[in-house]
XYZ file of C-alpha atoms in Angstrom:
173
model
C 63.833 72.243 14.951
C 60.178 73.096 14.659
C 58.045 74.398 17.410
C 54.586 72.988 17.576
C 52.036 75.227 19.240
C 48.786 73.685 20.321
C 45.762 75.766 20.997
C 42.959 74.455 23.053
C 39.541 74.699 21.528
C 36.834 75.396 24.086
C 34.378 72.566 24.475
C 30.891 73.421 23.228
C 29.312 72.449 26.554
C 26.531 75.039 26.305
C 25.397 73.820 22.900
C 25.416 70.201 24.006
C 23.439 71.029 27.149
C 20.951 73.014 25.077
C 20.444 70.051 22.746
C 20.168 67.634 25.666
C 17.359 69.743 27.108
C 15.489 69.152 23.840
C 16.144 65.423 24.095
C 15.105 65.318 27.763
C 11.860 67.209 27.194
C 11.098 64.988 24.215
C 11.745 61.771 26.136
C 9.671 62.976 29.095
C 6.852 63.890 26.738
C 6.986 60.527 24.983
C 6.870 58.726 28.329
C 3.932 60.739 29.654
C 1.932 60.957 26.410
C 0.920 57.346 26.840
C -1.004 58.287 29.963
C -3.310 60.671 28.080
C -6.780 59.122 28.334
C -8.469 58.169 25.073
C -12.248 58.521 25.074
C -14.132 55.339 24.093
C -15.808 57.254 21.259
C -12.468 58.109 19.648
C -12.067 56.477 16.237
C -9.583 58.852 14.606
C -6.038 59.836 15.368
C -6.716 60.534 19.034
C -5.288 62.906 21.615
C -1.908 61.149 21.871
C -0.852 61.694 18.255
C 0.207 65.339 18.481
C 2.314 64.909 21.659
C 3.995 61.834 20.129
C 4.821 63.753 16.941
C 6.131 66.868 18.703
C 8.113 64.963 21.335
C 9.524 62.577 18.739
C 10.724 65.557 16.700
C 12.298 67.074 19.817
C 14.245 63.867 20.441
C 15.344 63.615 16.804
C 16.381 67.266 16.513
C 18.148 67.292 19.875
C 20.034 64.107 19.028
C 20.964 65.538 15.639
C 22.285 68.735 17.211
C 24.383 66.749 19.703
C 25.819 64.678 16.848
C 26.650 67.791 14.811
C 28.312 69.527 17.764
C 30.395 66.457 18.570
C 31.514 66.410 14.923
C 32.769 69.968 15.326
C 29.940 71.855 13.673
C 29.173 74.566 16.207
C 27.397 77.880 15.865
C 29.317 81.105 15.555
C 29.554 83.233 18.671
C 27.324 86.283 18.783
C 29.235 89.508 18.515
C 26.817 91.169 20.896
C 26.562 94.446 19.024
C 23.578 95.561 21.115
C 24.913 94.143 24.352
C 26.694 96.175 26.984
C 28.774 93.603 28.877
C 29.567 96.101 31.617
C 25.904 96.918 32.363
C 24.603 95.774 35.713
C 21.306 93.972 36.223
C 18.436 96.360 36.906
C 16.966 94.580 39.918
C 14.269 97.220 40.424
C 12.916 96.719 36.905
C 13.087 92.957 37.349
C 11.182 93.167 40.641
C 8.521 95.357 38.989
C 8.122 92.828 36.159
C 7.767 89.924 38.596
C 5.253 91.949 40.599
C 3.139 92.645 37.519
C 3.178 88.962 36.517
C 1.939 88.043 40.013
C -0.694 90.791 39.860
C -1.781 89.470 36.448
C -2.302 85.992 37.902
C -4.526 87.341 40.677
C -6.503 89.675 38.392
C -7.522 87.062 35.809
C -10.428 85.637 37.818
C -11.676 88.825 39.463
C -11.244 91.411 36.694
C -11.116 89.169 33.620
C -8.326 88.277 31.244
C -8.390 91.468 29.131
C -8.042 93.754 32.162
C -5.339 91.538 33.683
C -3.465 91.433 30.374
C -3.714 95.208 29.885
C -2.330 95.730 33.412
C 0.490 93.268 32.711
C 1.405 94.848 29.368
C 1.241 98.380 30.800
C 3.264 97.337 33.848
C 5.930 95.765 31.652
C 6.126 98.909 29.522
C 6.382 101.118 32.630
C 8.992 98.832 34.214
C 11.097 99.012 31.055
C 10.654 102.815 30.907
C 8.541 103.046 27.760
C 7.881 106.643 26.765
C 5.319 108.111 26.390
C 3.424 105.984 28.891
C -0.024 106.993 27.605
C 0.806 105.390 24.258
C 1.901 102.162 25.986
C -1.369 102.117 27.944
C -3.400 102.493 24.761
C -1.463 99.781 22.951
C -1.793 97.505 25.993
C -5.579 97.874 26.079
C -5.927 97.337 22.328
C -3.605 94.305 22.365
C -5.463 92.753 25.316
C -8.844 93.210 23.585
C -7.549 91.812 20.279
C -6.092 88.764 22.047
C -9.377 88.249 23.946
C -11.329 88.472 20.691
C -9.036 86.113 18.761
C -8.592 83.482 21.461
C -11.883 83.827 23.356
C -14.229 84.853 20.559
C -12.875 83.184 17.435
C -10.957 80.156 18.740
C -13.220 79.441 21.729
C -10.397 79.354 24.276
C -11.788 79.811 27.757
C -10.477 83.229 28.760
C -12.726 84.889 31.337
C -13.903 88.211 29.864
C -14.549 89.684 33.307
C -17.318 91.974 34.499
C -16.555 94.742 31.984
C -17.030 92.488 28.940
C -19.446 89.914 30.377
C -22.333 90.829 28.063
C -20.283 91.151 24.872
C -20.837 87.866 22.992
C -17.818 88.008 20.642
C -15.430 88.185 23.627
C -16.729 84.967 25.236
C -14.715 81.784 25.053
C-alpha cells in the first residue's frame, strides 16, 4: 500500500496580475495613441510612432510573461535579507515625505524648479533620518542644480529656473 501525498503549489497570482498590468497599460496606450494629433506639416514618422512601439512592446512582454507563468516558469521568491518582517510602518516619516512632495508641487512655480527640488530632496533625506543633515542639504542643492542644467539648459525641457536663477542663461529651458 503506497501513500500518495499531494502538496498544493501556490498560484502565482501576483506575477500574473503584474504582467496583466503591463498588458492593460499597453492596450490603453495603443487605443489612445491614435488620438494624438498629427500636424499637417509632418512627413516623417510622426508623433504616434513612439507610443505605438512602446505600448506594443508592453503588450507583447506582458503577454509573454503571462504565458511563461502559466507554463510554470515563475520567479524565485526573494529571501528578504535586508527586510525586517516584524518592523512596523513609520507613519510619521511617510507623512513627512508626502508633505514634502506637496510642498514641492507648490514651490515649483513660485520659487523655481531647482529650489523646489532641493527642498524635496532635503526633506526626503531628513524624513529618512540622513546623517549628517548638512551633507544631505549640500548634495540636494548640487543635484537640483545639475538636473536643472541637464534638463533645462542642455535638453531644453521647460523647467522654471525661478527668481534666483532667472538671469543665468544655461539654466533656462
